[in-house]
Amino acid sequence: MQIDGQVIGVLSICSWESDAFDAEEMKLLEEAAGDLAFGIRGLRIRAAHVEASDTIRRMMSYDSLTGLPNHLQFEEWLQRSMNEAVASGHSLALQLLDLDRFQEINDALGFRQGDQLLKEVSARVRAAVGENGLVARLRGDEFAILLLEGDVGQITAITRRVLSAFESPFMLSGIALEVSAVIGIALYPQHGTEVNGLMRKMDVAMRQAKTSGERFAFYAAERDEDTARRMVLAQQLRRAIKGDELVLYYQPKIDLRTGRVCGMEALVRWVHPEQGLIPPDEFISLAEHTGLIKPLTDWVLKSALRQSSVWRKAGLSLPVAVNLSARNLRERDLPDKLSQLLRDCGAGPSSLELEITESAIMDDPDSALKVLTRLHEFGIALFIDDFGTGYSSLSYLQRMPVDAIKIDKSFVRDMTMNANSAAIVRSTITLAHDLGLKVVAEGVESREAYDFLMALGCGVAQGYQIGRPMPVREFETWLSQSPWSSSRGRGRG
Ligand code: C2E
Ligand code: CA
Ligand code: CA
């Protein structure tokens, strides 16, 4: 039996008689051996994919500086611990530890010393927490601790122990450095029952501790100004969707093989009458939690498709990509609504692309699968957005009828400076291609990154290096002047 010209084994078949098989039977047996080898090859490729996918996953879950789990794994732990706590009736505590004046230390001593300090901090915190909980590094100088059980008294005792780990100075290149930390604490289920909400509340608690000059604080709803502000904003957003306060910006996507524009992403902004331009990060999650995401997405789809049909009539036929939220995937009538919208605009399914984050899909994989299958059958290209920031592996996502993945900007931005990110980008591209998926890299901020992606065989690039998201007129001017939109090639340096 051979795979790619190499013998991998021998299939032996014996008979009592000599010359038991005639020529035709021999041919059949040889074919059977060939089929077996083909099947074994398939199994080995699948095993290699699962292994590669697991490796990427592992690399994505750890912080390469301290060796601690990163925010991704912390959120995964939290989700898992909450599921277990529901069954056992246990409570949980989340703590966010933030260093005082870390930026100053970094600026004064250099980032190498800053990195050294973070390593030392992570070792001390881990030792102080011990068997009582799990420690992760979320970002920069922020660490998170998950305590798996205990009453307020026990939690307070552990918190004091962690803070006392900062009492002795840190030795950095012979200098004794005094470093202090502040801790914010949120409790499950008292302060929330979902990952994002709890993560926000430990953050609010940490800031509450800072403003009141305490070393640590439990989340206090009555001091959470954010909640009040968000309520007001939600009211105003409802009016904004109906009125004319939302606008779409368009960001170009470049085909790396031809160096030309191959599409664009529609990104929503809110022109608030008093506060000015509000970025989507500040109101999308609000819309998701207040039942406004459906009208908002309808508005975005309608505006993007109308604009794209104006451009098509002017001779510019490029697909426009729209972002969907988890809740949109629960709308059973979404495929019908989209098909109606496309018809109204005289557009075919290839003029629309949909971007969906992996966490949105994993929110309710069964109903996502149903909706995505219909959209896919319909001919609309589906992209997994922010790939690498969720919990799922590529081999799982491949079961969804998707066409492409967008590697998250955090990896792409870092890859020219950080070997770990470069390895993640490289192996994600290889694996996605093996699985028959196209790859888009977002967050391309330098020529170096652009060239690196091209060398890796990545299909499409998007980022500030090429063009920022722009309002309609500016986008049109950009197109008319940009080297990316002519056959002149790769454009700006
Ligand atoms: P996203 O879908 O990942 O969109 C890409 C974001 O990265 C955009 O931020 C874009 O301005 C930014 N970006 C693009 N190139 C670069 C780069 O080279 N470097 C850096 N650092 N950033 C870059 P934006 O427009 O603020 O949107 C943020 C997020 O808001 C989007 O992330 C998307 O998740 C959400 N969003 C935007 N519009 C909509 C919408 O219409 N519906 C829904 N559901 N979500 C939306
Ligand atoms: Ca997107
Ligand atoms: Ca993205």
Coordinates of C-alpha atoms and ligand atoms in Angstrom, one line a residue:
M1 CA 0.0 0.0 0.0
Q2 CA 1.4 3.4 -1.0
I3 CA 0.8 7.0 0.0
D4 CA 2.2 9.6 -2.4
G5 CA 4.7 7.0 -3.8
Q6 CA 5.9 5.8 -0.4
V7 CA 5.1 2.2 0.9
I8 CA 3.3 2.5 4.2
G9 CA 2.4 -1.2 4.7
V10 CA 1.8 -4.5 3.1
L11 CA -1.6 -6.2 2.8
S12 CA -1.1 -9.9 2.6
I13 CA -3.9 -12.4 1.5
C14 CA -3.2 -16.1 1.7
S15 CA -4.9 -19.0 0.0
W16 CA -4.5 -22.8 0.4
E17 CA -4.0 -23.2 -3.3
S18 CA -1.2 -21.9 -5.4
D19 CA -2.1 -19.4 -8.1
A20 CA -5.5 -19.0 -6.4
F21 CA -6.3 -15.6 -8.0
D22 CA -6.5 -14.9 -11.7
A23 CA -5.4 -11.7 -13.3
E24 CA -8.7 -9.9 -13.0
E25 CA -9.0 -10.8 -9.3
M26 CA -5.4 -9.6 -8.7
K27 CA -6.4 -6.3 -10.2
L28 CA -9.4 -6.1 -7.9
L29 CA -7.2 -6.9 -4.9
E30 CA -4.6 -4.3 -5.9
E31 CA -7.4 -1.7 -6.3
A32 CA -8.7 -2.7 -2.8
A33 CA -5.2 -2.1 -1.4
G34 CA -5.1 1.3 -3.1
D35 CA -8.5 2.2 -1.7
L36 CA -7.3 1.2 1.8
A37 CA -4.2 3.4 1.4
F38 CA -6.3 6.3 0.3
G39 CA -8.6 5.9 3.3
I40 CA -5.6 5.7 5.7
R41 CA -4.2 8.8 4.1
G42 CA -7.5 10.6 4.7
L43 CA -7.5 9.6 8.4
R44 CA -3.9 10.7 8.9
I45 CA -4.6 14.1 7.2
R46 CA -7.6 14.6 9.5
A47 CA -5.5 13.6 12.6
A48 CA -2.8 16.1 11.5
H49 CA -5.4 18.9 11.1
V50 CA -6.8 18.2 14.6
E51 CA -3.3 18.3 16.0
A52 CA -2.4 21.5 14.1
S53 CA -5.6 23.1 15.2
D54 CA -5.0 22.2 18.8
T55 CA -1.5 23.6 18.7
I56 CA -2.8 26.9 17.3
R57 CA -5.5 26.9 20.0
R58 CA -2.9 26.3 22.8
M59 CA -0.6 29.1 21.4
M60 CA -3.6 31.4 21.4
S61 CA -4.5 30.6 25.0
Y62 CA -1.2 31.5 26.7
D63 CA 0.6 34.8 27.3
S64 CA 4.1 34.3 25.9
L65 CA 5.8 36.7 28.3
T66 CA 4.7 35.2 31.7
G67 CA 3.6 31.8 30.6
L68 CA 0.2 32.5 32.3
P69 CA -3.1 31.7 30.5
N70 CA -4.3 34.8 28.7
H71 CA -7.7 36.5 28.6
L72 CA -9.0 33.9 26.2
Q73 CA -8.4 31.1 28.5
F74 CA -9.6 33.1 31.5
E75 CA -13.0 33.7 29.8
E76 CA -13.1 30.0 29.0
W77 CA -12.4 29.0 32.6
L78 CA -15.0 31.5 33.8
Q79 CA -17.6 30.1 31.4
R80 CA -16.9 26.5 32.4
S81 CA -16.8 27.3 36.2
M82 CA -20.1 29.2 35.9
N83 CA -21.7 26.1 34.2
E84 CA -20.4 23.9 37.0
A85 CA -21.5 26.4 39.6
V86 CA -25.0 26.3 38.3
A87 CA -25.1 22.6 39.0
S88 CA -23.4 22.8 42.4
G89 CA -24.8 26.1 43.7
H90 CA -21.3 27.5 44.4
S91 CA -20.4 31.1 44.0
L92 CA -17.3 32.5 42.3
A93 CA -15.2 35.6 42.6
L94 CA -13.4 37.3 39.8
Q95 CA -10.6 39.7 40.7
L96 CA -8.9 42.2 38.5
L97 CA -5.4 43.2 39.7
D98 CA -3.9 46.4 38.2
L99 CA -0.4 47.7 38.9
D100 CA -0.1 51.4 40.0
R101 CA 2.2 53.5 37.8
F102 CA 3.2 50.7 35.5
Q103 CA 3.4 53.0 32.5
E104 CA 5.8 55.3 34.4
I105 CA 8.0 52.4 35.3
N106 CA 8.0 51.2 31.7
D107 CA 8.9 54.7 30.4
A108 CA 11.6 55.3 33.0
L109 CA 13.4 51.9 32.9
G110 CA 12.5 50.6 29.4
F111 CA 10.2 47.9 28.3
R112 CA 12.7 45.1 29.0
Q113 CA 12.7 46.0 32.7
G114 CA 8.9 46.4 32.4
D115 CA 8.6 42.9 31.1
Q116 CA 10.9 41.6 33.8
L117 CA 8.7 43.2 36.4
L118 CA 5.5 41.6 34.9
K119 CA 7.2 38.2 35.1
E120 CA 8.1 38.8 38.8
V121 CA 4.6 40.0 39.6
S122 CA 3.0 37.0 37.9
A123 CA 5.2 34.6 40.0
R124 CA 4.3 36.4 43.3
V125 CA 0.6 36.6 42.5
R126 CA 0.5 32.9 41.5
A127 CA 2.3 31.9 44.7
A128 CA -0.1 34.0 46.9
V129 CA -3.2 32.6 45.3
G130 CA -1.9 29.0 45.4
E131 CA -4.5 26.3 45.3
N132 CA -7.3 28.7 45.9
G133 CA -7.8 29.9 42.4
L134 CA -6.5 30.5 38.9
V135 CA -4.4 33.3 37.7
A136 CA -4.2 34.8 34.2
R137 CA -2.7 37.8 32.5
L138 CA -5.4 39.7 30.6
R139 CA -3.4 42.5 28.9
G140 CA -0.6 44.9 29.8
D141 CA -0.3 45.2 33.5
E142 CA -3.7 43.6 34.3
F143 CA -4.0 40.2 35.9
A144 CA -7.1 38.3 36.7
I145 CA -7.8 35.8 39.4
L146 CA -10.7 33.4 39.5
L147 CA -11.5 32.1 43.0
L148 CA -13.6 29.0 42.8
E149 CA -15.5 29.2 46.0
G150 CA -15.6 30.9 49.4
D151 CA -17.6 33.5 51.3
V152 CA -16.8 37.2 51.4
G153 CA -14.6 36.7 54.4
Q154 CA -12.4 34.1 52.7
I155 CA -12.2 36.1 49.5
T156 CA -11.1 39.2 51.5
A157 CA -8.4 37.1 53.2
I158 CA -7.0 35.9 49.9
T159 CA -7.2 39.4 48.5
R160 CA -5.1 40.8 51.4
R161 CA -2.6 38.0 50.9
V162 CA -2.2 38.8 47.2
L163 CA -1.7 42.5 48.1
S164 CA 0.8 41.7 50.7
A165 CA 2.9 40.0 48.0
F166 CA 3.7 43.6 46.9
E167 CA 5.0 44.7 50.3
S168 CA 8.6 43.8 49.6
P169 CA 10.3 45.7 46.8
F170 CA 11.0 44.2 43.3
M171 CA 14.7 44.0 42.4
L172 CA 15.3 45.0 38.8
S173 CA 18.9 45.3 37.7
G174 CA 20.0 46.0 41.2
I175 CA 17.3 48.7 41.8
A176 CA 14.8 48.1 44.5
L177 CA 11.4 49.1 43.1
E178 CA 8.3 49.8 45.2
V179 CA 5.3 48.6 43.3
S180 CA 1.7 48.5 44.5
A181 CA -1.4 47.1 43.1
V182 CA -5.2 47.6 43.3
I183 CA -7.8 44.8 43.1
G184 CA -11.4 45.0 41.9
I185 CA -13.8 42.1 42.7
A186 CA -17.0 40.9 41.1
L187 CA -19.0 38.0 42.4
Y188 CA -21.0 35.3 40.5
P189 CA -23.9 35.1 40.6
Q190 CA -24.6 38.3 42.7
H191 CA -23.1 40.7 40.2
G192 CA -23.9 39.0 37.0
T193 CA -24.4 35.7 35.2
E194 CA -22.6 36.2 31.9
V195 CA -18.9 36.4 31.0
N196 CA -18.9 39.9 29.5
G197 CA -21.0 41.5 32.2
L198 CA -18.8 40.0 35.0
M199 CA -15.6 41.0 33.3
R200 CA -16.9 44.6 33.0
K201 CA -17.9 44.6 36.6
M202 CA -14.6 43.5 38.0
D203 CA -13.1 46.3 35.9
V204 CA -15.6 48.9 37.3
A205 CA -14.8 47.6 40.8
M206 CA -11.0 48.1 40.2
R207 CA -11.7 51.7 39.1
Q208 CA -13.9 52.2 42.0
A209 CA -11.1 51.1 44.3
K210 CA -8.7 53.5 42.5
T211 CA -10.9 56.6 42.8
S212 CA -11.7 56.0 46.4
G213 CA -8.0 55.3 47.2
E214 CA -8.7 51.8 48.6
R215 CA -6.4 48.8 47.9
F216 CA -9.4 46.7 46.9
A217 CA -13.1 47.0 46.4
F218 CA -16.1 44.8 45.7
Y219 CA -18.3 45.9 42.8
A220 CA -21.0 48.4 44.0
A221 CA -23.9 48.9 41.7
E222 CA -24.8 52.2 43.3
R223 CA -21.4 53.6 42.4
D224 CA -21.5 52.3 38.8
E225 CA -22.0 55.5 36.8
D226 CA -21.5 53.5 33.7
T227 CA -24.8 51.7 34.2
A228 CA -26.7 55.0 34.5
R229 CA -25.0 56.4 31.5
R230 CA -25.7 53.3 29.4
M231 CA -29.4 53.4 30.3
V232 CA -29.6 57.0 28.9
L233 CA -27.6 56.0 25.8
A234 CA -29.9 53.1 25.1
Q235 CA -32.9 55.4 25.0
Q236 CA -31.1 57.8 22.7
L237 CA -29.9 54.9 20.4
R238 CA -33.5 53.8 19.8
R239 CA -34.2 57.3 18.5
A240 CA -31.0 57.4 16.5
I241 CA -31.8 54.3 14.5
K242 CA -35.2 55.7 13.5
G243 CA -33.9 59.2 12.9
D244 CA -30.9 59.8 10.8
E245 CA -28.1 59.7 13.3
L246 CA -26.3 56.5 12.1
V247 CA -23.7 56.5 9.2
L248 CA -21.7 53.9 7.5
Y249 CA -18.0 54.1 6.9
Y250 CA -16.4 51.8 4.3
Q251 CA -13.0 50.2 4.6
P252 CA -11.4 48.6 1.5
K253 CA -10.2 45.0 1.2
I254 CA -7.3 44.2 -1.1
D255 CA -6.7 41.0 -3.0
L256 CA -3.1 40.2 -2.3
R257 CA -2.6 38.3 -5.6
T258 CA -3.6 41.2 -7.8
G259 CA -3.0 44.1 -5.4
R260 CA -6.4 45.5 -6.2
V261 CA -9.5 46.4 -4.2
C262 CA -11.8 43.3 -4.0
G263 CA -14.5 44.5 -1.6
M264 CA -15.2 46.6 1.4
E265 CA -16.5 46.4 4.9
A266 CA -19.4 48.6 6.1
L267 CA -18.8 49.8 9.7
V268 CA -21.4 51.7 11.5
R269 CA -20.9 55.0 13.5
W270 CA -23.3 57.1 15.5
V271 CA -23.3 60.9 15.0
H272 CA -24.6 61.8 18.4
P273 CA -26.1 65.3 18.5
E274 CA -24.2 66.3 21.6
Q275 CA -21.4 63.8 21.9
G276 CA -20.3 63.7 18.3
L277 CA -19.0 60.6 16.5
I278 CA -19.4 57.5 18.7
P279 CA -17.5 54.4 17.6
P280 CA -19.4 51.0 17.4
D281 CA -17.5 49.5 20.3
E282 CA -19.5 51.9 22.5
F283 CA -23.0 51.1 21.3
I284 CA -23.1 47.6 19.6
S285 CA -23.1 45.7 22.8
L286 CA -25.6 48.1 24.2
A287 CA -27.8 47.4 21.2
E288 CA -27.3 43.7 21.7
H289 CA -28.5 43.9 25.3
T290 CA -31.5 46.2 24.8
G291 CA -33.2 44.5 21.9
L292 CA -32.0 47.1 19.5
I293 CA -29.6 45.0 17.5
K294 CA -32.3 43.8 15.1
P295 CA -33.4 47.2 13.9
L296 CA -29.8 48.4 13.9
T297 CA -28.7 45.5 11.7
D298 CA -31.7 46.0 9.4
W299 CA -30.7 49.7 9.0
V300 CA -27.0 48.7 8.2
L301 CA -28.0 46.1 5.7
K302 CA -30.4 48.4 3.9
S303 CA -28.0 51.3 3.8
A304 CA -25.0 49.2 2.7
L305 CA -27.0 47.5 -0.1
R306 CA -28.5 50.7 -1.3
Q307 CA -25.1 52.3 -1.4
S308 CA -23.6 49.3 -3.2
S309 CA -26.3 49.5 -5.8
V310 CA -25.6 53.2 -6.4
W311 CA -21.9 52.3 -6.9
R312 CA -22.8 49.4 -9.2
K313 CA -24.8 51.7 -11.4
A314 CA -21.8 53.9 -11.6
G315 CA -19.7 51.0 -12.8
L316 CA -18.2 49.9 -9.5
S317 CA -19.2 46.3 -8.7
L318 CA -17.6 45.3 -5.4
P319 CA -19.1 43.1 -2.7
V320 CA -20.0 44.9 0.6
A321 CA -19.4 43.1 3.9
V322 CA -21.8 43.6 6.8
N323 CA -21.2 42.5 10.4
L324 CA -23.9 40.3 12.2
S325 CA -24.3 39.9 15.9
A326 CA -25.2 36.7 17.8
R327 CA -28.8 37.7 18.1
N328 CA -29.2 38.2 14.3
L329 CA -28.4 34.5 13.9
R330 CA -31.5 33.7 16.0
E331 CA -33.8 35.5 13.6
R332 CA -35.4 32.8 11.6
D333 CA -36.6 35.2 9.0
L334 CA -33.1 36.6 8.3
P335 CA -32.5 34.6 5.1
D336 CA -35.8 35.6 3.7
K337 CA -35.4 39.2 4.7
L338 CA -32.0 39.3 3.0
S339 CA -33.2 37.7 -0.2
Q340 CA -36.0 40.3 -0.3
L341 CA -33.5 43.2 0.3
L342 CA -31.2 41.9 -2.4
R343 CA -34.2 41.8 -4.8
D344 CA -35.3 45.3 -3.9
C345 CA -31.8 46.6 -4.7
G346 CA -31.5 44.6 -7.9
A347 CA -28.5 42.9 -6.5
G348 CA -27.3 39.2 -6.6
P349 CA -26.1 37.3 -3.6
S350 CA -22.5 37.8 -4.5
S351 CA -22.8 41.6 -3.8
L352 CA -23.2 40.9 -0.1
E353 CA -20.8 39.2 2.4
L354 CA -21.6 38.6 6.0
E355 CA -19.0 38.7 8.9
I356 CA -19.9 36.8 12.0
T357 CA -17.6 36.3 15.0
E358 CA -16.9 32.8 16.2
S359 CA -18.3 33.7 19.6
A360 CA -21.6 34.7 17.9
I361 CA -21.8 31.3 16.3
M362 CA -20.9 29.4 19.5
D363 CA -23.6 31.3 21.4
D364 CA -26.1 29.0 19.9
P365 CA -24.4 26.7 17.4
D366 CA -27.5 24.8 16.4
S367 CA -29.6 27.7 15.3
A368 CA -26.5 29.4 13.8
L369 CA -25.9 26.3 11.7
K370 CA -29.5 26.4 10.4
V371 CA -29.4 30.1 9.5
L372 CA -25.9 29.9 8.0
T373 CA -26.7 26.9 5.9
R374 CA -29.6 28.7 4.3
L375 CA -27.6 31.8 3.7
H376 CA -24.8 29.7 2.2
E377 CA -27.2 27.8 -0.1
F378 CA -28.4 31.2 -1.1
G379 CA -24.9 32.1 -2.3
I380 CA -23.9 34.7 0.2
A381 CA -20.3 34.4 1.3
L382 CA -19.8 33.9 5.1
F383 CA -16.7 35.1 7.0
I384 CA -15.7 34.1 10.5
D385 CA -14.7 37.4 12.1
D386 CA -12.0 38.0 14.7
F387 CA -10.7 34.5 14.3
G388 CA -8.5 33.5 17.3
T389 CA -10.3 35.5 19.9
G390 CA -13.0 33.0 20.7
Y391 CA -13.0 29.5 22.2
S392 CA -13.5 27.3 19.2
S393 CA -11.0 25.5 17.0
L394 CA -10.8 25.7 13.3
S395 CA -11.7 22.1 12.9
Y396 CA -14.9 22.7 14.8
L397 CA -15.8 25.8 12.8
Q398 CA -15.2 24.0 9.6
R399 CA -18.4 22.1 10.2
M400 CA -20.2 25.4 9.7
P401 CA -20.9 26.3 6.1
V402 CA -18.4 29.2 6.0
D403 CA -16.2 30.4 3.1
A404 CA -13.5 32.4 4.8
I405 CA -11.9 33.4 8.1
K406 CA -10.6 36.8 9.1
I407 CA -7.6 36.5 11.3
D408 CA -8.0 39.0 14.2
K409 CA -6.1 42.2 14.1
S410 CA -4.4 41.6 17.4
F411 CA -2.3 38.8 15.8
V412 CA -1.7 40.6 12.5
R413 CA -0.6 43.8 14.2
D414 CA 1.9 42.0 16.4
M415 CA 3.2 39.5 13.9
T416 CA 6.2 41.5 12.7
M417 CA 7.4 42.0 16.2
N418 CA 6.2 38.9 18.0
A419 CA 7.3 35.4 17.0
N420 CA 4.3 33.8 18.7
S421 CA 1.8 35.9 16.7
A422 CA 3.7 35.3 13.5
A423 CA 3.6 31.5 14.1
I424 CA -0.2 31.8 14.8
V425 CA -0.8 33.7 11.6
R426 CA 1.4 31.4 9.6
S427 CA -0.2 28.2 10.9
T428 CA -3.7 29.6 10.7
I429 CA -3.3 30.4 7.0
T430 CA -1.9 27.0 6.2
L431 CA -4.6 25.1 8.1
A432 CA -7.4 27.3 6.7
H433 CA -6.2 26.7 3.2
D434 CA -5.9 22.9 3.9
L435 CA -9.6 23.1 5.0
G436 CA -10.6 24.9 1.8
L437 CA -11.2 28.2 3.5
K438 CA -10.1 31.6 2.2
V439 CA -8.2 33.9 4.6
V440 CA -8.5 37.6 5.2
A441 CA -6.0 39.4 7.5
E442 CA -7.3 42.5 9.2
G443 CA -5.3 45.1 11.0
V444 CA -2.6 45.4 8.4
E445 CA -0.8 48.5 9.6
S446 CA 2.6 48.4 7.8
R447 CA 4.1 47.6 4.5
E448 CA 6.2 45.0 6.3
A449 CA 3.0 43.2 7.5
Y450 CA 1.6 43.4 4.0
D451 CA 4.6 41.8 2.4
F452 CA 4.8 39.2 5.1
L453 CA 1.2 38.2 4.4
M454 CA 1.8 38.1 0.7
A455 CA 4.7 35.7 1.3
L456 CA 2.5 33.5 3.4
G457 CA 0.0 33.2 0.6
C458 CA -2.8 35.0 2.5
G459 CA -5.6 35.9 0.1
V460 CA -6.9 39.3 1.2
A461 CA -5.7 42.2 3.4
Q462 CA -7.5 45.0 5.2
G463 CA -6.0 47.6 7.4
Y464 CA -4.9 51.2 8.0
Q465 CA -1.8 50.7 5.7
I466 CA -4.3 50.3 2.8
G467 CA -7.1 52.6 3.9
R468 CA -9.0 53.5 7.1
P469 CA -12.8 53.2 7.3
M470 CA -14.1 56.2 5.4
P471 CA -17.5 58.0 4.8
V472 CA -19.0 57.6 1.3
R473 CA -17.5 60.7 -0.4
E474 CA -14.1 60.1 1.1
F475 CA -14.1 56.5 0.1
E476 CA -15.0 57.5 -3.5
T477 CA -12.1 60.0 -3.6
W478 CA -9.8 57.4 -2.2
L479 CA -10.9 54.9 -4.8
S480 CA -10.4 57.4 -7.7
Q481 CA -6.9 58.3 -6.5
S482 CA -5.7 55.1 -5.0
P483 CA -3.0 52.9 -6.7
W484 CA -4.9 49.9 -5.2
S485 CA -7.9 50.5 -7.4
S486 CA -5.9 50.6 -10.7
S487 CA -3.8 47.9 -12.3
R488 CA -0.7 49.8 -11.2
G489 CA -0.3 47.3 -8.4
R490 CA 0.6 47.3 -4.8
G491 CA 0.3 51.0 -4.0
R492 CA 1.6 53.1 -1.2
G493 CA 4.7 52.3 0.5
Ligands
C2E1 P1 -14.5 44.4 13.3 O1 -15.7 43.8 12.5 O2 -13.4 43.6 13.7 O3 -14.1 45.6 12.4 C1 -12.7 46.0 12.2 C2 -12.4 47.1 13.2 O4 -11.0 47.3 13.1 C3 -13.0 48.5 12.8 O5 -13.2 49.2 14.0 C4 -11.8 49.1 12.0 O6 -11.9 50.5 12.1 C5 -10.6 48.6 12.8 N1 -9.4 48.5 11.9 C6 -9.4 48.4 10.6 N2 -8.1 48.3 10.2 C7 -7.4 48.5 11.3 C8 -5.9 48.5 11.5 O7 -5.1 48.4 10.5 N3 -5.5 48.7 12.7 C9 -6.4 48.8 13.8 N4 -5.8 49.0 15.0 N5 -7.7 48.7 13.6 C10 -8.2 48.6 12.4 P2 -14.6 49.9 14.2 O8 -15.1 50.5 12.9 O9 -14.4 50.8 15.4 O10 -15.5 48.7 14.6 C11 -15.4 47.9 15.7 C12 -16.3 46.8 15.8 O11 -17.6 47.1 15.9 C13 -16.2 45.9 14.5 O12 -15.1 45.1 14.6 C14 -17.5 45.1 14.7 O13 -17.4 44.1 15.6 C15 -18.4 46.1 15.3 N6 -19.3 46.7 14.3 C16 -19.1 47.7 13.4 N7 -20.1 48.0 12.6 C17 -21.1 47.0 13.0 C18 -22.4 46.7 12.5 O14 -22.9 47.3 11.6 N8 -23.0 45.7 13.1 C19 -22.5 44.9 14.1 N9 -23.2 43.9 14.6 N10 -21.2 45.2 14.5 C20 -20.5 46.2 14.0
CA2 CA -15.9 42.7 10.8
CA3 CA -12.6 41.7 12.9

